[in-house]
Coordinates of C-alpha atoms in Angstrom, one line a residue:
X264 CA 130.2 91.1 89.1
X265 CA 132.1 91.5 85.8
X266 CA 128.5 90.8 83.8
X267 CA 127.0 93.3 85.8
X268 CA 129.2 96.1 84.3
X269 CA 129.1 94.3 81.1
X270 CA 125.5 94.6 81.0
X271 CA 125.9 98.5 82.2
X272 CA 127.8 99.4 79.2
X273 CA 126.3 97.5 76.4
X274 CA 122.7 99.1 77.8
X275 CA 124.5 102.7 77.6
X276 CA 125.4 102.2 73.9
X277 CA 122.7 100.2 72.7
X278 CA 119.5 101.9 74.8
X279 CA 121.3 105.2 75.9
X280 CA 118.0 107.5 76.2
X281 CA 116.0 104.8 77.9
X282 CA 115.1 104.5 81.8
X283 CA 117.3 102.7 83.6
X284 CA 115.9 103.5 87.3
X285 CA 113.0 106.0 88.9
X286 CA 113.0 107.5 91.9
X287 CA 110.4 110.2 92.7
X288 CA 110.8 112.9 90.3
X289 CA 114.4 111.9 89.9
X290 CA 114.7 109.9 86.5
X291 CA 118.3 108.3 85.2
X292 CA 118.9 106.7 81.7
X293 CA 121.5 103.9 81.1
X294 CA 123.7 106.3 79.3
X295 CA 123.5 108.9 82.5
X296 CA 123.6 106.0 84.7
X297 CA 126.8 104.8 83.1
X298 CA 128.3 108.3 83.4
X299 CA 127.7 108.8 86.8
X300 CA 129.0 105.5 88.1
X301 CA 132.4 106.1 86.1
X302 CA 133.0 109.6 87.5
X303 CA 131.3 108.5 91.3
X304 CA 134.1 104.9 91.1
X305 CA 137.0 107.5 90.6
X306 CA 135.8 109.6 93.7
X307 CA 136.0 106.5 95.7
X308 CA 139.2 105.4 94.8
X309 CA 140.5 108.9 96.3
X310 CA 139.0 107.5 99.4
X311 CA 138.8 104.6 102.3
X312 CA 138.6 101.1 100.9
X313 CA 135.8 100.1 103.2
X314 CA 132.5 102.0 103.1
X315 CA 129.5 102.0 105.4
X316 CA 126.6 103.1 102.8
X317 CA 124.1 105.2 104.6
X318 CA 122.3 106.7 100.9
X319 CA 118.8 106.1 99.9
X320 CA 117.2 105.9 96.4
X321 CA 118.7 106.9 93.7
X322 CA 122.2 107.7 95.3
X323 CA 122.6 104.1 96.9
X324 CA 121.9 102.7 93.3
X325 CA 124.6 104.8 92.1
X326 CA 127.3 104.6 95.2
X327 CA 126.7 100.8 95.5
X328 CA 127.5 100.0 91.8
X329 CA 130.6 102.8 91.8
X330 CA 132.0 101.6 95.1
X331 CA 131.6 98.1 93.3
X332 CA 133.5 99.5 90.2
X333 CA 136.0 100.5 92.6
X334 CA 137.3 97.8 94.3
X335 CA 136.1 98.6 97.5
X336 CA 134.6 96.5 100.2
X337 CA 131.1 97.8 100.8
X338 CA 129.1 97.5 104.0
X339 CA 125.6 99.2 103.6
X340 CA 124.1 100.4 106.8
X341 CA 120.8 99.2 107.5
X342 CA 118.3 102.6 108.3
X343 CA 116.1 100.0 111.0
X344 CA 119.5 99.5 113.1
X345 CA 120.0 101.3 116.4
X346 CA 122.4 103.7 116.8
X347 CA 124.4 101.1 118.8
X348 CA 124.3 98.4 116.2
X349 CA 125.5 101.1 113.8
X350 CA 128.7 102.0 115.8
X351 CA 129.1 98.4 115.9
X352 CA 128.8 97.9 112.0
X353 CA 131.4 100.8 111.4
X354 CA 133.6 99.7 114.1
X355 CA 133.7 96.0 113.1
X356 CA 134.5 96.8 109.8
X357 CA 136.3 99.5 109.6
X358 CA 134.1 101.1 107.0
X359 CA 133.9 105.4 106.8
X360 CA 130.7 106.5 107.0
X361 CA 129.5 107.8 103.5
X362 CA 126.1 109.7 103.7
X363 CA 127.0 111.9 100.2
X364 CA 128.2 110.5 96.5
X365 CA 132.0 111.5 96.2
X366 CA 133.0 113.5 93.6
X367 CA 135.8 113.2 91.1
X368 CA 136.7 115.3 88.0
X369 CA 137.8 111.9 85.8
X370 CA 135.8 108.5 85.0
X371 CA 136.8 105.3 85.3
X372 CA 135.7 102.7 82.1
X373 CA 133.3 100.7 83.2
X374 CA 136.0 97.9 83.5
X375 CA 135.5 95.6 86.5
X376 CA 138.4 94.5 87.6
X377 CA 137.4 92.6 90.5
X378 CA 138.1 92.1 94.4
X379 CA 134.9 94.4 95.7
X380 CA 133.3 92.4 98.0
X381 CA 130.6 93.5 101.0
X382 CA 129.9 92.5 104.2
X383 CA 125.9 92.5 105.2
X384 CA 125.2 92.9 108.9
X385 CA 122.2 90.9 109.7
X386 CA 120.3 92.2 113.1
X387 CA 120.2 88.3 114.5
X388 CA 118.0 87.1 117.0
X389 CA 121.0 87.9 120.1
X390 CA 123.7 89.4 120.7
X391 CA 125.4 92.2 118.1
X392 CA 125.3 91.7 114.5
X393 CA 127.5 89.8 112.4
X394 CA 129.1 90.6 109.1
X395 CA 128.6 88.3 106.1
X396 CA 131.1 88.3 103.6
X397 CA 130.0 88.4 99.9
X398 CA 132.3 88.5 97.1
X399 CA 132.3 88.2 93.1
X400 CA 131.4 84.5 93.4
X401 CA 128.6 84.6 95.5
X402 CA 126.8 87.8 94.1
X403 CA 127.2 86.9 90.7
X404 CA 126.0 83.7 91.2
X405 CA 122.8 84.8 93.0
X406 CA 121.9 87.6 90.3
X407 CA 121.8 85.0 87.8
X408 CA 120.4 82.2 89.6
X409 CA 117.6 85.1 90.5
X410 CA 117.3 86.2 87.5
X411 CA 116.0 83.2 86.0
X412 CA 114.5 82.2 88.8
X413 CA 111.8 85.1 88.2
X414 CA 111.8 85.3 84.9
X415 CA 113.6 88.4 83.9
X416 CA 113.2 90.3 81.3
X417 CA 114.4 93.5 79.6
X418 CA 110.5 94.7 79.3
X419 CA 110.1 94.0 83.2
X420 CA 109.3 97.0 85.7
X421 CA 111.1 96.0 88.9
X422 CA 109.0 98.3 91.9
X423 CA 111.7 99.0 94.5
X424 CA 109.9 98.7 98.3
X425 CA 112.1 97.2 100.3
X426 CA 115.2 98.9 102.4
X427 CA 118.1 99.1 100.3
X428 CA 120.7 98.0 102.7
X429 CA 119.0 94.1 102.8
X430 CA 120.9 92.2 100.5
X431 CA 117.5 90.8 98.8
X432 CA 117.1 94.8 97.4
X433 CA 120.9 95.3 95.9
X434 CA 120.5 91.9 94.2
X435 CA 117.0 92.4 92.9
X436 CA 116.6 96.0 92.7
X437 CA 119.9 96.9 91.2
X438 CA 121.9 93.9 90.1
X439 CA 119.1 91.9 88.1
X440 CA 117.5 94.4 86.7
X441 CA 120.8 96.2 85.3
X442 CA 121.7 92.6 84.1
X443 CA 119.0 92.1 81.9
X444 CA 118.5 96.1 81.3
X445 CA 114.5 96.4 82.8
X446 CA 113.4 99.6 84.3
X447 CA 113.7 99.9 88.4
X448 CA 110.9 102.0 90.0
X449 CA 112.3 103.5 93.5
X450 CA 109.4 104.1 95.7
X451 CA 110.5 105.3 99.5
X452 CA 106.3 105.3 99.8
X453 CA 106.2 100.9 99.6
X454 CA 109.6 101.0 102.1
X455 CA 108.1 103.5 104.7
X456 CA 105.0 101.0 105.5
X457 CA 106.6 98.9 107.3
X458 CA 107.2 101.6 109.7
X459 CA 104.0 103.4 109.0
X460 CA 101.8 100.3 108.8
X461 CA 99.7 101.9 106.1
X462 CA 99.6 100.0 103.2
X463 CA 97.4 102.6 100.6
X464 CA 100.6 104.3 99.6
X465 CA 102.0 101.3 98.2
X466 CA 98.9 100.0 96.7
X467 CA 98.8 103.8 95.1
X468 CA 102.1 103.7 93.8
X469 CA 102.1 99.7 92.4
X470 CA 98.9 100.9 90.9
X471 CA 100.6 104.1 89.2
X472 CA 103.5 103.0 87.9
X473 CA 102.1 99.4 87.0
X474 CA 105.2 97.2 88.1
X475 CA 105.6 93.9 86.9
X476 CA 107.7 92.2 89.5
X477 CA 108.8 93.5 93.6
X478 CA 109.9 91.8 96.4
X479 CA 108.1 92.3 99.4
X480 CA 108.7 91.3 103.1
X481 CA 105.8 89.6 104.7
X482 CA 104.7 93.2 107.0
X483 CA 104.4 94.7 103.4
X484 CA 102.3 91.7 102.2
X485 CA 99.9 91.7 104.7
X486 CA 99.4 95.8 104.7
X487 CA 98.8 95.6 100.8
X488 CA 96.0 92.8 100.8
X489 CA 94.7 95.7 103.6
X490 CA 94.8 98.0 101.2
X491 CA 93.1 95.8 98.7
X492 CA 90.5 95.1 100.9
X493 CA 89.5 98.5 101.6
X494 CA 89.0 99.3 97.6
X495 CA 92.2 100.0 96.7
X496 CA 92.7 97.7 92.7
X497 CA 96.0 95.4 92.1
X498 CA 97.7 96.9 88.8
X499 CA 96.9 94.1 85.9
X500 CA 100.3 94.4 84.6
X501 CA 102.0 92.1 88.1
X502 CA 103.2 89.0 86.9
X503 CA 105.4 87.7 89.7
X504 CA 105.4 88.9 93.7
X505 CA 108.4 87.2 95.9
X506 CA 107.9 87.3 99.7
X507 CA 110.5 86.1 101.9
X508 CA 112.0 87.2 105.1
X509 CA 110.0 84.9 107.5
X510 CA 106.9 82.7 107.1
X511 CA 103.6 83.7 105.4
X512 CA 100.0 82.8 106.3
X513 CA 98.4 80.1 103.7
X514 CA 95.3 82.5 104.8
X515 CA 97.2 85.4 103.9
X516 CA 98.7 83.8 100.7
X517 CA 95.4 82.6 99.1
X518 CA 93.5 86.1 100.0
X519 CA 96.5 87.7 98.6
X520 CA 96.7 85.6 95.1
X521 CA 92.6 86.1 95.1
X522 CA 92.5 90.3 94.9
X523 CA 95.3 89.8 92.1
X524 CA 98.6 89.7 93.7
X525 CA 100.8 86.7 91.9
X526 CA 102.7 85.9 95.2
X527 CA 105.4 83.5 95.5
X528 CA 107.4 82.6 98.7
X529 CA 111.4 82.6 99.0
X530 CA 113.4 81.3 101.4
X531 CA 117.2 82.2 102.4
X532 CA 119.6 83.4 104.8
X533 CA 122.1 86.0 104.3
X534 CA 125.1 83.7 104.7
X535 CA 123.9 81.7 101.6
X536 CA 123.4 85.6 99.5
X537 CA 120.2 86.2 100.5
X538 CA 118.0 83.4 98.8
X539 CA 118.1 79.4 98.2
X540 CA 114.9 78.4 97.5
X541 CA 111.4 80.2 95.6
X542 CA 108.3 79.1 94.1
X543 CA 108.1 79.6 90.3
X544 CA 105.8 81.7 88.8
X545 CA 102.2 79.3 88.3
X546 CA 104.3 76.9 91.1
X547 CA 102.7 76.1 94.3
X548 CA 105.6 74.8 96.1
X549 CA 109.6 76.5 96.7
X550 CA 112.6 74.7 94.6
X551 CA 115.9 75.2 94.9
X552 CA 117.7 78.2 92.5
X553 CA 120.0 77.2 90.1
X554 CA 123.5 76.1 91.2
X555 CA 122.3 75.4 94.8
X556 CA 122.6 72.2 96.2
X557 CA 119.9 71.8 98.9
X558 CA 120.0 68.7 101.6
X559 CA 118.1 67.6 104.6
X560 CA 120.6 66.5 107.5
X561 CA 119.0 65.2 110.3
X562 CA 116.1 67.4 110.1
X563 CA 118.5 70.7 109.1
X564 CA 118.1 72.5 105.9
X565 CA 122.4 72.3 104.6
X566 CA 122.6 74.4 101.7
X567 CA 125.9 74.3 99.3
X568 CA 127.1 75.8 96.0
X569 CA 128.6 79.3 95.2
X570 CA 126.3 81.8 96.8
X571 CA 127.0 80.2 100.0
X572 CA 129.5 83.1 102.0
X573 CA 133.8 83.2 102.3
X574 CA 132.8 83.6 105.6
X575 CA 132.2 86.1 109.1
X576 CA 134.4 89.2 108.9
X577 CA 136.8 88.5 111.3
X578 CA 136.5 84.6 111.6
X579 CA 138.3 81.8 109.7
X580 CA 137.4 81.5 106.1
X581 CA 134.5 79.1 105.1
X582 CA 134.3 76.6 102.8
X583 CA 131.7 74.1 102.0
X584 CA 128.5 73.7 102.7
X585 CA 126.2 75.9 105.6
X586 CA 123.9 74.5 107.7
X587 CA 121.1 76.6 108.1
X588 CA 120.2 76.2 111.3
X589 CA 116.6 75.8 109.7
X590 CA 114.6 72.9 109.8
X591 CA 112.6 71.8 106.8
X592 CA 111.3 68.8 104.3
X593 CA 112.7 68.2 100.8
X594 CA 110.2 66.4 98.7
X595 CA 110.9 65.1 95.5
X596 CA 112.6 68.7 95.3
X597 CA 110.4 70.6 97.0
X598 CA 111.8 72.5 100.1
X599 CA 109.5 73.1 103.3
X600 CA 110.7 75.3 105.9
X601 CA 109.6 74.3 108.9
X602 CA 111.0 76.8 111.8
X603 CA 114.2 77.5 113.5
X604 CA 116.0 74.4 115.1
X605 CA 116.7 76.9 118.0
X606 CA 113.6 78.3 118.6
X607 CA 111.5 75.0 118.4
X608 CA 109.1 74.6 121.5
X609 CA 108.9 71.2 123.1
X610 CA 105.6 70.2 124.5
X611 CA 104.6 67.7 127.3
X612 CA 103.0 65.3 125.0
X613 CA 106.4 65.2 123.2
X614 CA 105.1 67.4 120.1
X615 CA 107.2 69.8 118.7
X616 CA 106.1 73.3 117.8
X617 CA 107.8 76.1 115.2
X618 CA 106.7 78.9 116.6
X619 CA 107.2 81.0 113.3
X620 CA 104.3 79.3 111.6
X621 CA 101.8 80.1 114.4
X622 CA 103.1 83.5 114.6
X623 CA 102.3 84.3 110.8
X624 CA 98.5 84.1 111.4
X625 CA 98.7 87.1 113.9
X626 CA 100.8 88.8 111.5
X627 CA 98.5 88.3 108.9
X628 CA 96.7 91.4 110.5
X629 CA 97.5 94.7 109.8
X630 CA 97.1 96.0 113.6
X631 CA 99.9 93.1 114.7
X632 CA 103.5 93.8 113.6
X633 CA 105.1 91.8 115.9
X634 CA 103.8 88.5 117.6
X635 CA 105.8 85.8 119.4
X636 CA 104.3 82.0 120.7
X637 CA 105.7 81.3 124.5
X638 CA 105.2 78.1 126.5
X639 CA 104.3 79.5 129.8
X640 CA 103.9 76.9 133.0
X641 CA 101.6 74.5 133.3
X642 CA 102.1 73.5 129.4
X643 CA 99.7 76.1 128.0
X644 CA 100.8 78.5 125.0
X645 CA 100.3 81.8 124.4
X646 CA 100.7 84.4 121.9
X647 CA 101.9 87.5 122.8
X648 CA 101.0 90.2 120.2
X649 CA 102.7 93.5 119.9
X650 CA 99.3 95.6 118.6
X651 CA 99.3 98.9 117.4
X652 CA 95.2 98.7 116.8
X653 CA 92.6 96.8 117.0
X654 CA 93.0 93.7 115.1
X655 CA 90.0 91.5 113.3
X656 CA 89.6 88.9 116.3
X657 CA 86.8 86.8 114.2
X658 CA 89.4 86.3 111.5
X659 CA 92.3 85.8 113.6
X660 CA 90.7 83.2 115.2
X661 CA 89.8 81.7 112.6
X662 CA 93.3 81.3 111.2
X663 CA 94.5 80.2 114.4
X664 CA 91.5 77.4 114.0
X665 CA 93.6 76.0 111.2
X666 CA 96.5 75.0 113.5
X667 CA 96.5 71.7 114.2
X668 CA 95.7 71.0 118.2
X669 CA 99.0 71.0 120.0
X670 CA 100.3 74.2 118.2
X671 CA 96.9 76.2 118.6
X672 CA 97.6 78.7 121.7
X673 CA 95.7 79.0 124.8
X674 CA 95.4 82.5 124.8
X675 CA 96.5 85.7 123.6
X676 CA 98.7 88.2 125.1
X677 CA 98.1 92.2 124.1
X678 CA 101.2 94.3 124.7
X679 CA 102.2 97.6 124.0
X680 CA 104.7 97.5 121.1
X681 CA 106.3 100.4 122.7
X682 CA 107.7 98.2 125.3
X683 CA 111.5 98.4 125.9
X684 CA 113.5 95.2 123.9
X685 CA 109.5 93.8 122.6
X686 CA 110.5 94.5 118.8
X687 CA 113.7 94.5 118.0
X688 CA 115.1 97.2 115.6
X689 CA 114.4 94.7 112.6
X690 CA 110.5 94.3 113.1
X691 CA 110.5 91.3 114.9
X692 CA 109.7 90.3 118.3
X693 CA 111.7 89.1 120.9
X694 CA 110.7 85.8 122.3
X695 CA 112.2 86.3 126.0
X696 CA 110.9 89.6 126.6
X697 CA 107.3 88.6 125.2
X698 CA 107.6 85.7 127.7
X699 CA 108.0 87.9 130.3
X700 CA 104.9 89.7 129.8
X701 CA 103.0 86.8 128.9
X702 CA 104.2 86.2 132.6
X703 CA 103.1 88.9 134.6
X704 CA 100.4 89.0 136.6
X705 CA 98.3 92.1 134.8
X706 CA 98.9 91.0 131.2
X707 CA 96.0 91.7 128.9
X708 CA 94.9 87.9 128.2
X709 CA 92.0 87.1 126.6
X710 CA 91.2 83.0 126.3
X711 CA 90.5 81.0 123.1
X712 CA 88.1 78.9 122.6
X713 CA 88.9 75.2 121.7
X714 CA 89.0 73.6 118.6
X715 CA 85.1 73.3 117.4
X716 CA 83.7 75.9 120.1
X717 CA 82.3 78.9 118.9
X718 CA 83.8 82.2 120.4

């Protein structure tokens, strides 16, 4: 992290009046920014070593970097977990709660002497979370391998939409853009629609403050290109959208890149520093970042280099490379995800299925923010989607159209999203429960037609 701070303090004595980061009204230059993190680092080193960050905006910007400065081991506390995965968090870590920036009558010089690390608690699929640890290797690494990955620049406006406790955020919205010294727009508006599911407020404020890179998560993606097709203009000034998180519609992507949003996927995992692989700017396919080492092994995306994690707090140390648990292609070095090895469904006629990529054309509408393919008796497939409207059934059928036979459901399922253990806290469905509706007697199902019929 030591060119982090670097960066910080050359910013504050050659750029001290200019913006460093926006949030709401609130506006901080790199000389201000530099004071506060001094003065916030000596208030935590009166304090516990580990720290469970529960700040937003402005203040998590500030207590994240000082924490950093500080030495201490920082676990930010995701605002989507339940109240039982947060005990967890704070219990397996040890971390004290911090919900206000401490205060300290002295500064420290921004002077990083190393050891911070942070553990990032990923929601998982089963079971409770569990912590990832991060240290100087692995973050520093993955700011600069990001870095250039998009094409950073001191003239960029980074637009700040996603929660700040995802790993992604801290390394795009706060370590790349101090690095190369670009201007971060907070915007709790573009965050809050992936609770809301109302994507004008982002389109409002990308077209206000006239970004030229973000980082969206797939939900956001989807409620945007809503937005846009309801009137709502993409700001000329974008140059480069990463979407990661979970798979994307081609639909979705092309419509997207159509109404003038430069989208580019990303794929990662948390245990490899968030990402591995991203399309470049005018690309049309994902590479591997700079410094990773990306193999195929027996069908598994392996991933190696040094982003990949020390380890799982409380488990033996790692070393080496990580397999992914992913399954994907690499040709002539282009990386294609193709689902979780675990969650791969096995048809009778011996063809395998990732569900994740059927999945993304229902989530490609707005009124779906959660969807899940089951295999129910008798080999048939349905979808089971967690609606909060009514979705556009002409146009999800026709995505679904696109699959090839064997992964093109049945049927879809409507549930109620409010059903106990359907979405997890994260967004995403969970597969067991969804097959249990799909499995009831009085499920909503409504057939699709096959391939060629007209609805």
């Amino acid at each position: 992290m030591t060119p982090i701070f670097d960066a910080l303090a050359r910013h504050a004595r050659q750029r001290p009046d200019a913006t460093a980061f926006r949030d709401g009204d609130r506006r901080i230059s790199w000389a201000d920014l530099a004071r506060t993190v001094g003065r916030t680092a000596a208030g935590f080193t009166d304090g516990p070593r580990t720290v469970g960050l529960r700040l937003v905006g402005l203040d998590y910007v500030i207590a994240d970097l000082a924490a950093t400065l500080a030495g201490c081991r920082v676990v930010p506390v995701p605002g989507f977990f339940s109240t039982g995965q947060v005990d967890h968090l704070l219990a397996d870590s040890g971390a004290a709660l911090i919900d206000l920036l401490p205060q300290s009558d002295r500064s420290l010089p921004l002077v990083y002497a190393g050891g911070a690390d942070r553990v990032i608690y990923t929601s998982g699929t089963t079971g409770r979370p569990k912590g990832v640890v991060l240290g100087d290797r692995q973050l520093t690494a993955q700011t600069r391998a990001l870095a250039a990955a998009i094409g950073a620049m001191p003239d960029d406006r980074y637009l700040s939409v996603l929660p700040q406790a995802q790993l992604l955020e801290q390394i795009c919205g706060i370590f790349v853009p101090v690095l190369t010294g670009a201007e971060t727009v907070i915007a709790a508006e573009g965050a809050a629609c992936l609770f809301t599911g109302d994507g004008t407020a982002l389109a409002r404020i990308a077209a206000a403050c006239r970004p030229t890179v973000t980082v969206l998560a797939p939900r956001q993606l989807t409620l945007w290109v809503a937005a846009l097709r309801q009137g709502a203009r993409a700001p000329d000034s974008l140059r480069y959208i990463a979407v990661g998180g979970a798979p994307v519609s081609p639909a979705l992507l092309a419509e997207a890149r159509a109404l003038g949003l430069p989208v580019a996927e990303g794929y990662g995992l948390s245990e490899a520093s968030s990402v591995v692989a991203m399309t470049p700017a005018g690309g049309t396919a994902m590479v591997p970042l700079d410094g990773i080492d990306l193999r195929i092994d027996d069908g598994e995306i392996v991933v190696d280099g040094p982003a990949v994690m020390s380890g799982y707090l409380g488990h033996a140390p790692h070393r080496g490379p990580w397999r992914t648990g992913d399954l994907g292609q690499l040709t002539d070095g282009r990386l294609t995800v193709l689902g979780r090895r675990d969650a791969m469904i096995l048809r009778a006629s011996g063809r395998n299925i990732a569900p994740e990529w059927v999945e993304a054309a229902a989530l490609a509408d707005p009124a779906i923010p959660a969807a899940a393919l089951i295999l129910t008796e008798g080999d048939r497939l349905m979808l089971v989607l967690a609606a909060t409207g009514s979705p556009d059934m002409a146009a999800l059928t026709a995505r679904l159209a696109r699959l090839p036979d064997y992964a093109r459901p049945d049927a879809l399922v409507f549930a109620d999203p409010r059903e106990v253990g359907l979405t997890r806290p994260s967004g995403t469905a969970d597969r067991q429960v969804a097959a249990r509706i799909a499995r009831c007697p009085g499920a909503l199902l409504v057939p699709l037609p096959a391939a060629g019929v007209a609805a």
